[in-house]
Amino acid sequence: MSGVFAQNQVEDPSSKKIIGTWYNDANRNAKWIFGSDGKLYNYDKDVFKVMFRYTISHSCQNNSDDTTEFITLMDKDGNEFCFKINAINENKNGILSLTKMDTMQPLRFVNNVNIKSGM
């Protein structure tokens, strides 16, 4: 039991675990690159599409929960997009699971294009 406890102590925060390149599981040509500077770069077929600023917190738009983390994306025009974070690379499975809050659409990303699709 103490081994599990110690393992939990060293788990990185979501703001650190999300950094890197994530490929959309349904369309591997689409990728999101999260930087440590709070910027998210969106690419499609390696062509840059749009940059967002992102923040991770326990609230976004009308959603708030002490035990749930949300990611808020803001575009250059100030439009906000809210996602619930379901999981980030849990047990090193290479999966980022989000829910887009306005449509409740599940989004799944993988950090390696060779990971088998879960769809």
GROMACS .gro file of N, CA and C in nm:
model
  357
    1MET      N    1   0.082  -0.119   0.000
    1MET     CA    2   0.000   0.000   0.000
    1MET      C    3   0.086   0.126   0.000
    2SER      N    4   0.195   0.125   0.076
    2SER     CA    5   0.278   0.245   0.083
    2SER      C    6   0.344   0.274  -0.052
    3GLY      N    7   0.369   0.171  -0.132
    3GLY     CA    8   0.426   0.193  -0.264
    3GLY      C    9   0.331   0.270  -0.354
    4VAL      N   10   0.204   0.239  -0.345
    4VAL     CA   11   0.103   0.311  -0.424
    4VAL      C   12   0.097   0.456  -0.379
    5PHE      N   13   0.099   0.476  -0.248
    5PHE     CA   14   0.093   0.611  -0.192
    5PHE      C   15   0.211   0.694  -0.241
    6ALA      N   16   0.329   0.636  -0.236
    6ALA     CA   17   0.450   0.707  -0.279
    6ALA      C   18   0.442   0.741  -0.428
    7GLN      N   19   0.385   0.650  -0.505
    7GLN     CA   20   0.371   0.674  -0.648
    7GLN      C   21   0.281   0.795  -0.673
    8ASN      N   22   0.172   0.805  -0.598
    8ASN     CA   23   0.081   0.917  -0.615
    8ASN      C   24   0.147   1.049  -0.578
    9GLN      N   25   0.239   1.046  -0.486
    9GLN     CA   26   0.306   1.168  -0.441
    9GLN      C   27   0.387   1.233  -0.553
   10VAL      N   28   0.441   1.153  -0.642
   10VAL     CA   29   0.529   1.207  -0.744
   10VAL      C   30   0.458   1.230  -0.878
   11GLU      N   31   0.328   1.209  -0.882
   11GLU     CA   32   0.256   1.229  -1.007
   11GLU      C   33   0.261   1.376  -1.046
   12ASP      N   34   0.295   1.401  -1.171
   12ASP     CA   35   0.304   1.539  -1.218
   12ASP      C   36   0.166   1.602  -1.226
   13PRO      N   37   0.158   1.733  -1.207
   13PRO     CA   38   0.030   1.802  -1.224
   13PRO      C   39  -0.013   1.800  -1.371
   14SER      N   40  -0.141   1.815  -1.394
   14SER     CA   41  -0.194   1.814  -1.531
   14SER      C   42  -0.124   1.916  -1.619
   15SER      N   43  -0.091   2.031  -1.562
   15SER     CA   44  -0.026   2.136  -1.641
   15SER      C   45   0.109   2.092  -1.695
   16LYS      N   46   0.170   1.994  -1.630
   16LYS     CA   47   0.298   1.940  -1.678
   16LYS      C   48   0.274   1.819  -1.769
   17LYS      N   49   0.177   1.733  -1.732
   17LYS     CA   50   0.152   1.611  -1.810
   17LYS      C   51   0.100   1.640  -1.950
   18ILE      N   52   0.032   1.754  -1.967
   18ILE     CA   53  -0.032   1.782  -2.096
   18ILE      C   54   0.068   1.835  -2.199
   19ILE      N   55   0.184   1.881  -2.153
   19ILE     CA   56   0.282   1.942  -2.244
   19ILE      C   57   0.333   1.838  -2.344
   20GLY      N   58   0.335   1.878  -2.471
   20GLY     CA   59   0.382   1.789  -2.576
   20GLY      C   60   0.286   1.786  -2.692
   21THR      N   61   0.305   1.689  -2.779
   21THR     CA   62   0.225   1.675  -2.900
   21THR      C   63   0.120   1.566  -2.881
   22TRP      N   64  -0.005   1.600  -2.913
   22TRP     CA   65  -0.118   1.507  -2.903
   22TRP      C   66  -0.188   1.501  -3.038
   23TYR      N   67  -0.208   1.379  -3.088
   23TYR     CA   68  -0.274   1.357  -3.217
   23TYR      C   69  -0.420   1.321  -3.193
   24ASN      N   70  -0.510   1.382  -3.270
   24ASN     CA   71  -0.651   1.348  -3.260
   24ASN      C   72  -0.668   1.202  -3.300
   25ASP      N   73  -0.730   1.123  -3.212
   25ASP     CA   74  -0.741   0.980  -3.237
   25ASP      C   75  -0.825   0.950  -3.360
   26ALA      N   76  -0.926   1.031  -3.387
   26ALA     CA   77  -1.015   1.007  -3.501
   26ALA      C   78  -0.954   1.057  -3.632
   27ASN      N   79  -0.860   1.151  -3.623
   27ASN     CA   80  -0.796   1.208  -3.741
   27ASN      C   81  -0.651   1.238  -3.705
   28ARG      N   82  -0.563   1.142  -3.730
   28ARG     CA   83  -0.423   1.154  -3.686
   28ARG      C   84  -0.348   1.267  -3.757
   29ASN      N   85  -0.407   1.325  -3.865
   29ASN     CA   86  -0.344   1.440  -3.929
   29ASN      C   87  -0.357   1.566  -3.844
   30ALA      N   88  -0.456   1.567  -3.755
   30ALA     CA   89  -0.478   1.684  -3.669
   30ALA      C   90  -0.401   1.664  -3.540
   31LYS      N   91  -0.323   1.766  -3.503
   31LYS     CA   92  -0.249   1.754  -3.377
   31LYS      C   93  -0.253   1.886  -3.301
   32TRP      N   94  -0.250   1.872  -3.171
   32TRP     CA   95  -0.242   1.985  -3.080
   32TRP      C   96  -0.107   1.975  -3.011
   33ILE      N   97  -0.034   2.085  -3.010
   33ILE     CA   98   0.095   2.089  -2.940
   33ILE      C   99   0.083   2.187  -2.824
   34PHE      N  100   0.087   2.132  -2.703
   34PHE     CA  101   0.080   2.214  -2.582
   34PHE      C  102   0.221   2.253  -2.540
   35GLY      N  103   0.246   2.383  -2.529
   35GLY     CA  104   0.375   2.432  -2.483
   35GLY      C  105   0.371   2.462  -2.334
   36SER      N  106   0.489   2.470  -2.274
   36SER     CA  107   0.497   2.502  -2.131
   36SER      C  108   0.468   2.650  -2.106
   37ASP      N  109   0.454   2.727  -2.214
   37ASP     CA  110   0.429   2.871  -2.204
   37ASP      C  111   0.281   2.907  -2.206
   38GLY      N  112   0.193   2.805  -2.195
   38GLY     CA  113   0.049   2.833  -2.195
   38GLY      C  114  -0.009   2.853  -2.334
   39LYS      N  115   0.065   2.812  -2.436
   39LYS     CA  116   0.015   2.824  -2.573
   39LYS      C  117  -0.008   2.686  -2.634
   40LEU      N  118  -0.116   2.676  -2.710
   40LEU     CA  119  -0.151   2.552  -2.780
   40LEU      C  120  -0.150   2.583  -2.929
   41TYR      N  121  -0.076   2.502  -3.004
   41TYR     CA  122  -0.068   2.519  -3.148
   41TYR      C  123  -0.143   2.405  -3.214
   42ASN      N  124  -0.234   2.440  -3.304
   42ASN     CA  125  -0.318   2.343  -3.372
   42ASN      C  126  -0.267   2.327  -3.515
   43TYR      N  127  -0.238   2.203  -3.554
   43TYR     CA  128  -0.191   2.173  -3.689
   43TYR      C  129  -0.282   2.072  -3.755
   44ASP      N  130  -0.292   2.082  -3.888
   44ASP     CA  131  -0.361   1.979  -3.966
   44ASP      C  132  -0.270   1.946  -4.083
   45LYS      N  133  -0.235   1.818  -4.097
   45LYS     CA  134  -0.140   1.773  -4.200
   45LYS      C  135  -0.011   1.856  -4.194
   46ASP      N  136   0.038   1.881  -4.074
   46ASP     CA  137   0.161   1.957  -4.050
   46ASP      C  138   0.154   2.103  -4.095
   47VAL      N  139   0.034   2.153  -4.125
   47VAL     CA  140   0.016   2.294  -4.158
   47VAL      C  141  -0.043   2.363  -4.036
   48PHE      N  142   0.023   2.469  -3.991
   48PHE     CA  143  -0.025   2.543  -3.874
   48PHE      C  144  -0.161   2.604  -3.904
   49LYS      N  145  -0.257   2.585  -3.813
   49LYS     CA  146  -0.392   2.638  -3.831
   49LYS      C  147  -0.422   2.755  -3.738
   50VAL      N  148  -0.402   2.735  -3.609
   50VAL     CA  149  -0.443   2.838  -3.513
   50VAL      C  150  -0.367   2.819  -3.382
   51MET      N  151  -0.349   2.930  -3.309
   51MET     CA  152  -0.286   2.924  -3.178
   51MET      C  153  -0.388   2.968  -3.074
   52PHE      N  154  -0.392   2.897  -2.963
   52PHE     CA  155  -0.478   2.932  -2.850
   52PHE      C  156  -0.389   2.954  -2.728
   53ARG      N  157  -0.436   3.034  -2.635
   53ARG     CA  158  -0.379   3.035  -2.501
   53ARG      C  159  -0.461   2.936  -2.420
   54TYR      N  160  -0.396   2.859  -2.335
   54TYR     CA  161  -0.472   2.763  -2.255
   54TYR      C  162  -0.442   2.779  -2.107
   55THR      N  163  -0.543   2.748  -2.027
   55THR     CA  164  -0.527   2.745  -1.882
   55THR      C  165  -0.597   2.620  -1.830
   56ILE      N  166  -0.543   2.564  -1.724
   56ILE     CA  167  -0.603   2.448  -1.658
   56ILE      C  168  -0.643   2.492  -1.518
   57SER      N  169  -0.771   2.469  -1.485
   57SER     CA  170  -0.821   2.509  -1.353
   57SER      C  171  -0.942   2.423  -1.317
   58HIS      N  172  -1.004   2.455  -1.205
   58HIS     CA  173  -1.123   2.381  -1.162
   58HIS      C  174  -1.252   2.446  -1.211
   59SER      N  175  -1.240   2.541  -1.302
   59SER     CA  176  -1.361   2.603  -1.356
   59SER      C  177  -1.335   2.657  -1.496
   60CYS      N  178  -1.439   2.659  -1.577
   60CYS     CA  179  -1.435   2.730  -1.705
   60CYS      C  180  -1.578   2.754  -1.748
   61GLN      N  181  -1.601   2.873  -1.800
   61GLN     CA  182  -1.734   2.918  -1.837
   61GLN      C  183  -1.829   2.892  -1.720
   62ASN      N  184  -1.938   2.819  -1.741
   62ASN     CA  185  -2.036   2.797  -1.634
   62ASN      C  186  -2.009   2.671  -1.555
   63ASN      N  187  -1.895   2.609  -1.576
   63ASN     CA  188  -1.864   2.482  -1.511
   63ASN      C  189  -1.762   2.504  -1.400
   64SER      N  190  -1.789   2.442  -1.286
   64SER     CA  191  -1.697   2.453  -1.174
   64SER      C  192  -1.708   2.328  -1.088
   65ASP      N  193  -1.593   2.272  -1.050
   65ASP     CA  194  -1.593   2.150  -0.970
   65ASP      C  195  -1.457   2.137  -0.902
   66ASP      N  196  -1.458   2.121  -0.772
   66ASP     CA  197  -1.333   2.113  -0.696
   66ASP      C  198  -1.250   1.989  -0.729
   67THR      N  199  -1.316   1.884  -0.780
   67THR     CA  200  -1.244   1.759  -0.806
   67THR      C  201  -1.221   1.735  -0.955
   68THR      N  202  -1.270   1.824  -1.040
   68THR     CA  203  -1.256   1.809  -1.184
   68THR      C  204  -1.170   1.921  -1.238
   69GLU      N  205  -1.084   1.886  -1.333
   69GLU     CA  206  -1.004   1.989  -1.398
   69GLU      C  207  -1.061   2.018  -1.537
   70PHE      N  208  -1.054   2.144  -1.572
   70PHE     CA  209  -1.098   2.188  -1.704
   70PHE      C  210  -0.983   2.259  -1.773
   71ILE      N  211  -0.986   2.254  -1.905
   71ILE     CA  212  -0.890   2.332  -1.982
   71ILE      C  213  -0.971   2.434  -2.062
   72THR      N  214  -0.929   2.558  -2.054
   72THR     CA  215  -0.993   2.665  -2.128
   72THR      C  216  -0.898   2.709  -2.238
   73LEU      N  217  -0.948   2.708  -2.362
   73LEU     CA  218  -0.870   2.758  -2.475
   73LEU      C  219  -0.927   2.894  -2.514
   74MET      N  220  -0.839   2.991  -2.538
   74MET     CA  221  -0.884   3.122  -2.582
   74MET      C  222  -0.812   3.158  -2.711
   75ASP      N  223  -0.891   3.194  -2.813
   75ASP     CA  224  -0.830   3.232  -2.941
   75ASP      C  225  -0.794   3.381  -2.940
   76LYS      N  226  -0.736   3.427  -3.051
   76LYS     CA  227  -0.688   3.565  -3.056
   76LYS      C  228  -0.800   3.668  -3.045
   77ASP      N  229  -0.923   3.626  -3.075
   77ASP     CA  230  -1.038   3.716  -3.067
   77ASP      C  231  -1.104   3.714  -2.930
   78GLY      N  232  -1.050   3.633  -2.838
   78GLY     CA  233  -1.106   3.626  -2.704
   78GLY      C  234  -1.217   3.524  -2.687
   79ASN      N  235  -1.243   3.444  -2.791
   79ASN     CA  236  -1.343   3.337  -2.780
   79ASN      C  237  -1.287   3.226  -2.692
   80GLU      N  238  -1.370   3.176  -2.601
   80GLU     CA  239  -1.326   3.070  -2.509
   80GLU      C  240  -1.391   2.938  -2.544
   81PHE      N  241  -1.313   2.832  -2.531
   81PHE     CA  242  -1.361   2.696  -2.553
   81PHE      C  243  -1.326   2.615  -2.429
   82CYS      N  244  -1.426   2.547  -2.376
   82CYS     CA  245  -1.412   2.480  -2.247
   82CYS      C  246  -1.413   2.328  -2.266
   83PHE      N  247  -1.316   2.260  -2.205
   83PHE     CA  248  -1.307   2.115  -2.211
   83PHE      C  249  -1.287   2.060  -2.070
   84LYS      N  250  -1.357   1.952  -2.040
   84LYS     CA  251  -1.334   1.880  -1.915
   84LYS      C  252  -1.219   1.783  -1.940
   85ILE      N  253  -1.124   1.777  -1.847
   85ILE     CA  254  -1.014   1.681  -1.859
   85ILE      C  255  -1.057   1.551  -1.792
   86ASN      N  256  -1.069   1.445  -1.870
   86ASN     CA  257  -1.105   1.314  -1.815
   86ASN      C  258  -0.981   1.238  -1.771
   87ALA      N  259  -0.875   1.246  -1.851
   87ALA     CA  260  -0.751   1.175  -1.819
   87ALA      C  261  -0.638   1.229  -1.906
   88ILE      N  262  -0.518   1.235  -1.847
   88ILE     CA  263  -0.398   1.272  -1.924
   88ILE      C  264  -0.293   1.164  -1.900
   89ASN      N  265  -0.272   1.082  -2.002
   89ASN     CA  266  -0.164   0.983  -2.000
   89ASN      C  267  -0.167   0.899  -1.872
   90GLU      N  268  -0.288   0.856  -1.832
   90GLU     CA  269  -0.302   0.776  -1.711
   90GLU      C  270  -0.229   0.643  -1.726
   91ASN      N  271  -0.152   0.607  -1.626
   91ASN     CA  272  -0.071   0.485  -1.630
   91ASN      C  273   0.016   0.479  -1.755
   92LYS      N  274   0.057   0.595  -1.802
   92LYS     CA  275   0.143   0.608  -1.921
   92LYS      C  276   0.082   0.542  -2.045
   93ASN      N  277  -0.055   0.550  -2.056
   93ASN     CA  278  -0.122   0.486  -2.169
   93ASN      C  279  -0.119   0.571  -2.296
   94GLY      N  280  -0.064   0.692  -2.290
   94GLY     CA  281  -0.051   0.775  -2.409
   94GLY      C  282  -0.179   0.838  -2.457
   95ILE      N  283  -0.280   0.846  -2.370
   95ILE     CA  284  -0.411   0.897  -2.412
   95ILE      C  285  -0.448   1.023  -2.334
   96LEU      N  286  -0.494   1.123  -2.407
   96LEU     CA  287  -0.552   1.244  -2.349
   96LEU      C  288  -0.701   1.239  -2.380
   97SER      N  289  -0.783   1.235  -2.276
   97SER     CA  290  -0.927   1.225  -2.293
   97SER      C  291  -0.992   1.354  -2.243
   98LEU      N  292  -1.065   1.420  -2.333
   98LEU     CA  293  -1.133   1.546  -2.301
   98LEU      C  294  -1.281   1.535  -2.338
   99THR      N  295  -1.362   1.622  -2.280
   99THR     CA  296  -1.501   1.638  -2.321
   99THR      C  297  -1.523   1.786  -2.350
  100LYS      N  298  -1.568   1.817  -2.472
  100LYS     CA  299  -1.600   1.956  -2.508
  100LYS      C  300  -1.732   1.990  -2.440
  101MET      N  301  -1.730   2.086  -2.349
  101MET     CA  302  -1.843   2.106  -2.258
  101MET      C  303  -1.969   2.160  -2.325
  102ASP      N  304  -1.957   2.240  -2.432
  102ASP     CA  305  -2.079   2.295  -2.491
  102ASP      C  306  -2.158   2.191  -2.570
  103THR      N  307  -2.090   2.089  -2.621
  103THR     CA  308  -2.158   1.985  -2.699
  103THR      C  309  -2.154   1.848  -2.631
  104MET      N  310  -2.076   1.838  -2.521
  104MET     CA  311  -2.051   1.712  -2.451
  104MET      C  312  -1.987   1.608  -2.543
  105GLN      N  313  -1.919   1.656  -2.647
  105GLN     CA  314  -1.850   1.567  -2.741
  105GLN      C  315  -1.721   1.516  -2.679
  106PRO      N  316  -1.705   1.382  -2.675
  106PRO     CA  317  -1.578   1.329  -2.625
  106PRO      C  318  -1.468   1.347  -2.730
  107LEU      N  319  -1.351   1.385  -2.685
  107LEU     CA  320  -1.235   1.398  -2.772
  107LEU      C  321  -1.124   1.313  -2.715
  108ARG      N  322  -1.058   1.242  -2.802
  108ARG     CA  323  -0.950   1.154  -2.758
  108ARG      C  324  -0.827   1.183  -2.841
  109PHE      N  325  -0.716   1.203  -2.773
  109PHE     CA  326  -0.588   1.229  -2.838
  109PHE      C  327  -0.488   1.125  -2.791
  110VAL      N  328  -0.390   1.099  -2.875
  110VAL     CA  329  -0.283   1.006  -2.840
  110VAL      C  330  -0.149   1.077  -2.859
  111ASN      N  331  -0.050   1.041  -2.778
  111ASN     CA  332   0.079   1.110  -2.788
  111ASN      C  333   0.178   1.036  -2.877
  112ASN      N  334   0.129   0.937  -2.950
  112ASN     CA  335   0.214   0.858  -3.039
  112ASN      C  336   0.125   0.808  -3.152
  113VAL      N  337   0.159   0.839  -3.276
  113VAL     CA  338   0.073   0.800  -3.389
  113VAL      C  339   0.061   0.649  -3.403
  114ASN      N  340   0.148   0.573  -3.338
  114ASN     CA  341   0.143   0.427  -3.350
  114ASN      C  342   0.050   0.361  -3.249
  115ILE      N  343  -0.005   0.439  -3.156
  115ILE     CA  344  -0.101   0.382  -3.060
  115ILE      C  345  -0.227   0.343  -3.135
  116LYS      N  346  -0.278   0.223  -3.105
  116LYS     CA  347  -0.400   0.176  -3.170
  116LYS      C  348  -0.517   0.267  -3.135
  117SER      N  349  -0.603   0.288  -3.231
  117SER     CA  350  -0.720   0.373  -3.210
  117SER      C  351  -0.816   0.309  -3.112
  118GLY      N  352  -0.875   0.392  -3.028
  118GLY     CA  353  -0.972   0.342  -2.931
  118GLY      C  354  -1.114   0.363  -2.978
  119MET      N  355  -1.131   0.418  -3.096
  119MET     CA  356  -1.266   0.450  -3.145
  119MET      C  357  -1.332   0.328  -3.205
   0.00000   0.00000   0.00000
